[in-house]
Coordinates of C-alpha atoms and ligand atoms in Angstrom, one line a residue:
Chain A
M262 CA -156.7 78.2 131.0
R263 CA -156.9 75.0 129.1
L264 CA -153.7 75.7 127.3
L265 CA -152.1 76.5 130.7
L266 CA -153.2 73.1 132.1
V267 CA -151.8 71.2 129.1
L268 CA -148.5 73.2 129.3
G269 CA -148.4 72.5 133.0
Y270 CA -148.9 68.8 132.4
V271 CA -146.2 68.6 129.7
L272 CA -143.6 70.5 131.8
L273 CA -144.5 69.5 135.3
A274 CA -145.7 65.9 135.0
P275 CA -142.2 64.4 134.8
L276 CA -141.3 66.4 138.0
V277 CA -144.4 65.2 139.9
G278 CA -144.2 61.7 138.5
G279 CA -140.5 61.4 139.4
L280 CA -141.1 62.7 142.9
L281 CA -144.0 60.2 143.3
A282 CA -141.7 57.4 142.2
G283 CA -139.1 58.6 144.7
L284 CA -141.7 58.7 147.5
D285 CA -142.8 55.2 146.4
R286 CA -139.3 53.8 146.9
K287 CA -138.9 55.6 150.2
L288 CA -142.2 54.3 151.5
T289 CA -141.4 50.8 150.2
A290 CA -138.1 50.8 152.0
R291 CA -139.7 52.0 155.2
M292 CA -142.3 49.3 155.0
Q293 CA -139.5 46.8 154.8
G294 CA -137.7 48.3 157.7
R295 CA -135.0 49.9 155.6
I296 CA -133.9 53.5 155.2
G297 CA -134.2 53.6 151.5
P298 CA -132.8 55.8 148.8
P299 CA -133.0 59.6 148.7
L300 CA -136.3 61.1 147.5
L301 CA -134.7 62.4 144.3
Q302 CA -133.2 58.9 143.4
P303 CA -135.4 58.4 140.3
F304 CA -134.0 61.6 138.9
Y305 CA -130.4 60.5 139.6
D306 CA -131.3 57.2 137.9
V307 CA -132.6 58.9 134.7
K308 CA -129.6 61.2 134.6
K309 CA -127.3 58.2 134.9
L310 CA -129.2 56.4 132.1
L311 CA -128.9 59.4 129.8
N312 CA -125.2 59.3 130.2
K313 CA -124.8 55.7 129.2
E314 CA -124.2 54.0 125.9
I315 CA -127.2 53.0 124.0
L316 CA -127.0 49.4 122.7
L317 CA -129.7 49.1 120.1
I318 CA -130.8 45.8 118.6
N319 CA -132.5 47.5 115.6
N320 CA -133.6 51.0 114.7
M321 CA -137.3 50.1 115.2
Q322 CA -136.7 50.2 118.9
Y323 CA -135.9 53.9 118.7
L324 CA -139.0 54.6 116.7
F325 CA -141.4 52.7 119.0
A326 CA -139.9 54.0 122.2
W327 CA -140.3 57.5 120.9
C328 CA -143.8 56.8 119.7
F329 CA -144.6 55.5 123.2
I330 CA -143.6 58.7 125.0
I331 CA -145.2 60.9 122.4
F332 CA -148.5 59.1 122.6
I333 CA -148.4 59.1 126.4
V334 CA -147.8 62.8 126.5
F335 CA -150.5 63.3 123.9
T336 CA -153.0 61.3 126.0
G337 CA -152.2 63.3 129.1
G338 CA -152.4 66.6 127.1
M339 CA -155.8 65.7 125.7
F340 CA -156.9 64.7 129.2
F341 CA -155.8 67.9 130.9
A342 CA -157.3 69.9 128.0
G343 CA -160.6 68.5 129.2
G344 CA -161.4 66.7 125.9
N345 CA -163.4 63.6 125.2
I346 CA -162.6 60.8 127.7
L347 CA -163.3 58.1 125.1
L348 CA -160.7 59.6 122.7
V349 CA -158.2 59.9 125.6
F350 CA -158.6 56.2 126.4
F351 CA -158.2 55.2 122.8
V352 CA -155.0 57.1 122.4
F353 CA -153.8 55.7 125.7
T354 CA -154.3 52.1 124.4
T355 CA -152.4 52.9 121.2
A356 CA -149.5 54.1 123.4
A357 CA -149.4 50.9 125.3
M358 CA -149.3 49.1 122.0
F359 CA -146.1 50.8 121.0
L360 CA -144.3 49.3 124.1
V361 CA -145.5 45.9 123.0
L362 CA -144.2 46.5 119.5
E363 CA -140.9 47.7 120.8
A364 CA -140.4 44.6 122.8
T365 CA -141.5 42.3 119.9
T366 CA -139.0 43.7 117.4
T367 CA -136.0 42.8 119.5
N368 CA -136.5 39.0 119.1
S369 CA -135.1 38.5 122.5
P370 CA -136.9 35.7 124.3
Y371 CA -137.4 37.7 127.6
S372 CA -138.5 40.8 125.8
V373 CA -141.0 38.8 123.6
M374 CA -142.3 37.0 126.6
G375 CA -142.8 40.4 128.3
A376 CA -144.6 41.6 125.2
N377 CA -147.0 38.6 125.4
R378 CA -147.7 39.2 129.0
E379 CA -148.2 42.9 128.4
M380 CA -150.9 42.0 125.9
I381 CA -152.5 39.7 128.4
Q382 CA -152.5 42.6 130.8
M383 CA -154.1 44.8 128.2
L384 CA -156.7 42.2 127.7
S385 CA -157.4 42.2 131.4
Y386 CA -157.7 45.9 132.1
E387 CA -159.1 47.1 128.8
P388 CA -162.8 46.2 129.5
M389 CA -162.7 48.1 132.8
I390 CA -161.1 51.2 131.1
L391 CA -164.0 51.2 128.6
L392 CA -166.5 50.7 131.3
T393 CA -165.1 53.7 133.2
A394 CA -165.8 55.9 130.2
V395 CA -169.4 54.4 130.0
G396 CA -169.7 54.9 133.7
F397 CA -169.0 58.6 133.5
Y398 CA -171.5 58.9 130.8
T399 CA -174.2 57.2 132.8
A400 CA -173.3 59.1 135.9
T401 CA -173.7 62.4 134.1
E402 CA -176.9 61.1 132.5
A403 CA -178.4 60.3 135.9
A404 CA -177.4 63.6 137.4
L405 CA -177.9 66.1 134.6
G406 CA -180.4 64.2 132.4
Q407 CA -178.0 64.4 129.5
G408 CA -175.0 62.1 129.3
T409 CA -171.6 63.3 128.2
F410 CA -168.1 62.1 127.6
T411 CA -166.5 65.5 127.9
I412 CA -164.1 65.6 130.8
R413 CA -164.8 69.3 131.6
E414 CA -168.5 68.6 132.0
I415 CA -167.9 65.4 133.9
I416 CA -165.9 67.1 136.6
S417 CA -168.3 70.0 137.0
M418 CA -171.3 68.1 138.3
P419 CA -173.1 69.2 141.4
V420 CA -171.9 66.1 143.3
P421 CA -168.8 63.9 142.8
N422 CA -169.2 61.1 140.2
V423 CA -168.2 58.5 142.7
V424 CA -171.6 58.9 144.4
Y425 CA -173.2 57.5 141.3
I426 CA -170.5 55.0 140.3
P427 CA -168.8 53.6 143.4
G428 CA -168.5 50.2 141.8
I429 CA -166.7 51.6 138.7
F430 CA -164.4 53.4 141.1
I431 CA -163.5 50.2 142.9
G432 CA -163.0 48.4 139.5
F433 CA -160.8 51.2 138.3
L434 CA -158.6 51.1 141.4
F435 CA -158.3 47.4 140.8
I436 CA -156.9 47.7 137.3
L437 CA -154.7 50.6 138.5
T438 CA -152.4 48.1 140.1
I439 CA -151.8 46.6 136.6
K440 CA -151.2 49.9 135.1
F441 CA -148.8 51.0 137.8
R442 CA -146.9 47.7 137.4
K443 CA -147.3 46.8 141.0
S444 CA -147.4 43.4 142.6
P445 CA -149.5 41.1 142.4
F446 CA -150.0 42.2 138.8
D447 CA -146.5 43.2 137.6
I448 CA -146.2 40.2 135.3
S449 CA -144.8 42.0 132.2
M450 CA -142.3 44.2 133.9
S451 CA -141.5 44.9 137.5
H452 CA -139.6 47.7 139.1
H453 CA -138.1 45.2 141.6
A454 CA -135.1 43.0 140.8
H455 CA -135.3 39.3 140.4
Q456 CA -138.0 38.8 138.0
E457 CA -138.4 35.4 136.4
M458 CA -137.9 36.9 133.0
V459 CA -135.3 39.6 133.7
K460 CA -137.0 42.9 133.0
G461 CA -139.8 41.9 130.7
V462 CA -140.7 44.4 128.0
T463 CA -137.8 46.7 128.9
T464 CA -135.1 44.0 128.9
E465 CA -133.5 45.1 125.7
L466 CA -133.6 48.8 126.3
S467 CA -130.4 50.4 127.5
G468 CA -129.1 53.9 128.4
G469 CA -131.1 56.8 127.0
M470 CA -133.8 54.5 125.6
M471 CA -134.6 53.2 129.1
A472 CA -134.6 56.8 130.4
I473 CA -137.3 57.6 127.8
I474 CA -139.4 54.7 129.0
E475 CA -139.0 55.8 132.7
I476 CA -140.0 59.3 131.9
S477 CA -143.1 58.2 130.0
H478 CA -144.0 56.1 133.0
W479 CA -144.0 59.2 135.1
Y480 CA -146.2 61.0 132.6
E481 CA -148.5 57.9 132.5
N482 CA -148.8 57.8 136.3
V483 CA -149.7 61.5 136.6
F484 CA -152.4 60.9 133.9
L485 CA -153.8 57.9 135.8
Y486 CA -154.0 59.9 139.0
G487 CA -155.8 62.4 137.0
I488 CA -158.5 59.8 136.1
V489 CA -158.8 59.0 139.9
A490 CA -159.4 62.7 140.4
M491 CA -162.2 62.6 137.9
F492 CA -164.2 60.4 140.3
T493 CA -164.2 62.9 143.2
L494 CA -163.9 66.3 141.5
C495 CA -167.1 68.3 141.3
A496 CA -168.3 71.9 141.1
E497 CA -168.0 72.4 144.9
W498 CA -164.8 73.7 146.5
W499 CA -164.6 70.9 149.1
S500 CA -164.1 68.4 146.3
I501 CA -160.5 69.6 145.9
P502 CA -159.2 68.6 149.3
L503 CA -161.2 65.5 149.0
T504 CA -159.5 64.6 145.7
V505 CA -156.1 65.3 147.2
G506 CA -156.9 63.0 150.1
V507 CA -158.3 60.2 147.8
I508 CA -155.2 60.4 145.6
A509 CA -152.9 60.2 148.6
L510 CA -154.8 57.2 149.9
T511 CA -154.7 55.5 146.5
F512 CA -150.9 56.0 146.4
F513 CA -150.5 54.6 149.9
L514 CA -152.7 51.6 149.2
E515 CA -150.9 50.8 145.9
V516 CA -147.5 50.7 147.7
L517 CA -149.0 48.7 150.6
I518 CA -150.4 46.1 148.2
D519 CA -147.2 46.0 146.2
N520 CA -145.3 45.1 149.4
T521 CA -147.7 42.6 150.9
S522 CA -148.6 40.5 147.9
A523 CA -146.7 38.0 145.7
R524 CA -146.9 38.1 141.9
V525 CA -149.8 35.9 140.6
K526 CA -149.9 33.9 137.4
W527 CA -151.4 35.5 134.3
D528 CA -154.6 33.4 134.3
T529 CA -155.3 34.4 137.9
M530 CA -154.8 38.0 137.1
F531 CA -157.0 37.7 134.0
K532 CA -159.9 36.0 135.8
T533 CA -159.9 38.2 138.9
T534 CA -159.9 41.4 136.9
W535 CA -162.7 40.3 134.7
V536 CA -164.7 39.1 137.6
V537 CA -164.2 42.4 139.4
T538 CA -165.0 44.3 136.2
L539 CA -168.2 42.3 135.8
I540 CA -169.3 42.4 139.5
F541 CA -168.5 46.0 140.3
G542 CA -168.5 47.7 136.9
A543 CA -171.3 46.1 135.0
I544 CA -173.7 45.8 137.9
N545 CA -173.1 49.4 138.8
I546 CA -174.0 50.6 135.3
F547 CA -176.9 48.2 135.2
I548 CA -178.4 49.6 138.4
L549 CA -177.9 53.2 137.2
Q550 CA -179.6 52.4 133.9
M551 CA -182.5 50.7 135.7
F552 CA -183.2 53.2 138.5
G553 CA -181.1 56.3 137.6
Chain B
M161 CA -120.3 59.6 147.9
A162 CA -121.0 63.3 147.3
K163 CA -119.3 63.7 144.0
V164 CA -119.5 60.2 142.6
S165 CA -122.4 58.7 140.8
K166 CA -125.6 58.4 142.7
S167 CA -127.2 55.6 140.9
P168 CA -125.0 52.5 140.4
W169 CA -127.0 49.5 139.3
M170 CA -125.3 46.2 139.8
L171 CA -125.5 42.8 138.1
H172 CA -124.5 39.9 140.4
Y173 CA -123.1 36.9 138.8
D174 CA -122.2 33.7 140.6
G175 CA -119.1 32.1 139.1
S176 CA -117.9 28.9 140.8
S177 CA -118.4 30.3 144.2
C178 CA -119.3 28.1 147.2
N179 CA -122.3 30.4 147.7
G180 CA -120.7 31.9 150.8
C181 CA -120.0 35.2 149.1
D182 CA -123.4 35.2 147.4
I183 CA -125.2 35.1 150.7
E184 CA -123.1 38.1 151.8
V185 CA -123.9 40.0 148.7
L186 CA -127.6 39.4 149.3
A187 CA -127.0 40.4 152.9
C188 CA -126.1 43.9 151.7
L189 CA -129.7 44.3 150.4
T190 CA -131.2 43.5 153.8
P191 CA -132.4 46.1 156.3
V192 CA -129.2 45.8 158.3
Y193 CA -126.9 47.1 155.5
D194 CA -129.4 48.4 153.0
V195 CA -127.3 49.4 150.0
E196 CA -130.3 51.0 148.3
R197 CA -129.5 54.0 150.6
F198 CA -126.7 54.8 148.1
G199 CA -129.0 54.2 145.1
V200 CA -127.5 50.8 144.5
L201 CA -130.0 48.5 142.8
N202 CA -129.5 44.8 142.2
T203 CA -130.8 44.4 138.6
G204 CA -130.8 41.1 136.9
N205 CA -130.3 42.7 133.5
P206 CA -126.8 43.3 132.0
K207 CA -128.3 46.0 129.7
H208 CA -129.2 48.1 132.7
A209 CA -126.2 47.4 134.8
D210 CA -123.2 49.6 135.6
I211 CA -121.3 47.3 138.0
L212 CA -120.6 43.6 137.3
L213 CA -120.2 41.9 140.6
I214 CA -118.7 38.5 140.3
T215 CA -118.3 36.0 143.1
G216 CA -116.3 32.8 142.7
G217 CA -113.6 31.9 140.2
I218 CA -113.8 31.4 136.5
N219 CA -114.0 27.8 135.2
T220 CA -114.0 26.5 131.7
Q221 CA -117.8 26.4 131.6
N222 CA -118.7 29.9 132.8
K223 CA -115.9 31.7 130.9
P224 CA -118.1 32.4 127.8
V225 CA -121.0 33.4 130.0
V226 CA -119.0 35.9 131.9
E227 CA -117.6 37.3 128.7
Q228 CA -121.0 37.6 127.2
L229 CA -122.5 39.3 130.2
Y230 CA -119.7 41.8 130.2
S231 CA -120.1 42.5 126.5
Q232 CA -123.8 43.1 126.9
M233 CA -123.3 45.9 129.4
P234 CA -123.4 49.4 128.0
E235 CA -120.4 51.7 128.6
P236 CA -119.3 53.0 131.1
K237 CA -119.0 49.8 133.2
V238 CA -116.8 48.4 136.0
V239 CA -116.1 44.9 137.2
C240 CA -115.9 44.1 140.9
A241 CA -114.5 40.8 142.1
V242 CA -115.9 39.7 145.4
G243 CA -114.2 37.1 147.6
I244 CA -110.8 35.6 147.4
C245 CA -112.1 33.0 144.8
A246 CA -113.0 35.8 142.4
C247 CA -109.7 37.6 143.1
N248 CA -107.4 34.7 142.3
G249 CA -109.2 31.3 142.5
G250 CA -108.9 31.0 146.3
V251 CA -109.2 27.5 147.7
F252 CA -110.3 26.1 144.4
K253 CA -107.3 27.4 142.6
D254 CA -105.7 24.0 141.9
C255 CA -108.9 22.3 140.7
Y256 CA -108.6 20.9 137.2
N257 CA -111.5 23.0 135.9
I258 CA -110.6 26.4 137.4
I259 CA -108.9 28.9 135.2
G260 CA -108.3 31.4 138.0
G261 CA -109.6 34.7 139.2
V262 CA -112.0 36.9 137.2
D263 CA -109.0 39.0 135.9
K264 CA -108.0 36.0 133.7
V265 CA -110.9 36.9 131.4
L266 CA -112.2 40.4 132.3
P267 CA -110.5 43.7 133.3
V268 CA -111.2 43.8 137.0
D269 CA -111.4 47.3 138.6
V270 CA -112.0 46.5 142.2
Y271 CA -110.9 43.5 144.3
V272 CA -112.8 42.7 147.5
P273 CA -110.8 40.1 149.5
G274 CA -112.2 37.9 152.2
C275 CA -113.6 34.4 152.6
A276 CA -116.4 35.1 152.7
A277 CA -116.1 38.8 152.0
R278 CA -118.1 40.6 154.7
P279 CA -121.0 42.8 153.7
N280 CA -119.1 45.9 155.0
A281 CA -116.2 45.0 152.7
I282 CA -118.6 44.5 149.8
I283 CA -120.2 47.8 150.3
D284 CA -116.8 49.4 150.6
G285 CA -115.9 47.7 147.3
V286 CA -119.0 48.9 145.6
V287 CA -118.3 52.5 146.7
K288 CA -114.8 52.2 145.3
A289 CA -116.3 50.8 142.1
V290 CA -118.6 53.7 141.9
A291 CA -115.5 56.1 142.1
V292 CA -113.9 54.2 139.2
L293 CA -117.2 54.3 137.3
E294 CA -117.3 58.0 137.7
E295 CA -113.9 58.3 136.2
K296 CA -114.8 56.1 133.3
R297 CA -118.0 58.0 132.7
K298 CA -116.0 61.3 132.4
K299 CA -113.7 59.6 129.9
Y300 CA -116.6 58.1 128.0
K301 CA -118.3 61.5 127.8
K302 CA -115.2 63.0 126.5
E303 CA -114.8 60.3 123.9
R304 CA -118.4 60.6 122.8
G305 CA -118.0 64.4 122.5
E306 CA -115.0 63.9 120.3
K307 CA -116.9 61.4 118.1
A308 CA -119.8 63.8 117.7
Ligands
LIG648 S1 -114.1 33.4 148.8 FE1 -114.7 31.8 150.3 S2 -116.9 32.2 150.8 FE2 -116.4 33.3 148.9 S3 -116.9 31.9 147.2 FE3 -114.7 31.6 147.7 S4 -114.7 29.9 149.2 FE4 -116.8 30.7 149.1

C-alpha cells in the first residue's frame, strides 16, 4: 500500500500538478475577464521547453537543477510513504537550497538577486514549517496522550488535526502563498511577466533545464497540498470529502489572492509572516500545552 | 493553429519606436484580444523567449542591445518586426541616428506593417511567426539528431 502511494506520487504528481497549473491559469484569466489558455497549456509549455536549446552558463547549473528535482521528488515520496514529518521538512528545505545554489552559480545579477530574495523567503516561512511539525506533535499528544511525528499516525486520529491546531492551519496557509510563488509574496520568482528582476532565480535557465524546474514545481505543489490534507484527514470516512473540499477552497483562495494583491517589499513579507507565525502558531501551541 | 507550436513565448523590445506600436502590443494582452488564448506569454527574459518582437527602428545606440538580446535567445527563435518603423525605419528613416529597419541587424522572419500596427495585425503576425518557428524547430531537431 505504501509502495503504491509512493509510486503513485512519483508517476502521477506531474500530471496532477500540471493540471492544477493549467486550472490556475484558466481561473486567473477568468478573474481578469479573459478566456485564457487551454487547460493543458502547462504541458505544451514544458514540451516546447524540452525541444529548445539549452544555454548553460556553467555545468554546476545542471547539477543543482537535477538535485532540486531529485530532492523534491524524494520529499514527496517520503511524505506519501507516511514517514516522519520532521525528516520530510528537512529534506524539503535542502531541496529549496539547491535552487538558491543554482541561481548563485550563474553570477548573473538578476539570478543572484533572485537567490538572495529566495533566502529571505526561506527565512520567512521556515519557522512556520517547523511549528507545523511541532503542532502535529502537540495535537496528537493532546488527543492520544502520546505525541508523534509519524504521518501515518497523525492522519489516523479520531478527529481531524485542525480541531486542535486551527491557528497552525491558518499560519501554514499564510506561508503557502510564499511557497506557491503567488502575489503578494512572489518576490524571488513570479509566474507572471514583468517582474522587476526578470525571472529571478530562473532567469538563467533555458530550454530543458527550465522544464525540469517547472516539473519540480508541480511535484512540490502536490506535496504541499498533501500537507494541507494532513490537517483535515482523520480515521473517519467523512474526512475524505472534507479534505477534497478544503484543498479546492485553498486552491481558489490562492488564485484569488494572487489576482487581487500587489507584490510587497521583502521586509513587509518578512514581518507579516513572522507576526502571523507568532500570533497564530505559537499561541496555538502554547494553549494546547497549557490546557491540552 | 492546430499543427503549429502551442506555446510561443515572446520577448517584446522597444527600439526607437514612438510608443504607438508598444501600446498596441500591450493591447494584445488585454481581455479584448487576449493572446494568451493561443498560449502566447509575454516574458521579459530572452532565455525563455521564442519570438523576439521588436517595435521601432534600429539606431546606433540600441544596435548592440538588440544583437545581444537575439544572441541570448535559445534556438529555435524567430524575429518579428512590428510597425513600419521596425520594417524599414518608417517616418524616422532619414534621422541622423537611425540605421534603418530591424533587418539591418537581425534576420527578420515576419514583417507586420502599419502605423501603428493594429492588434489584429500583430496577432496575425505572431501566428505567422509561430508557423516559421515550427519549421525552424523541425530543422533544429534534425540538426540536433545528426549531431548526436
Ligand atoms: S510604426 Fe508608427 S506607431 Fe509604430 S513606432 Fe513607428 S511611428 Fe510609432
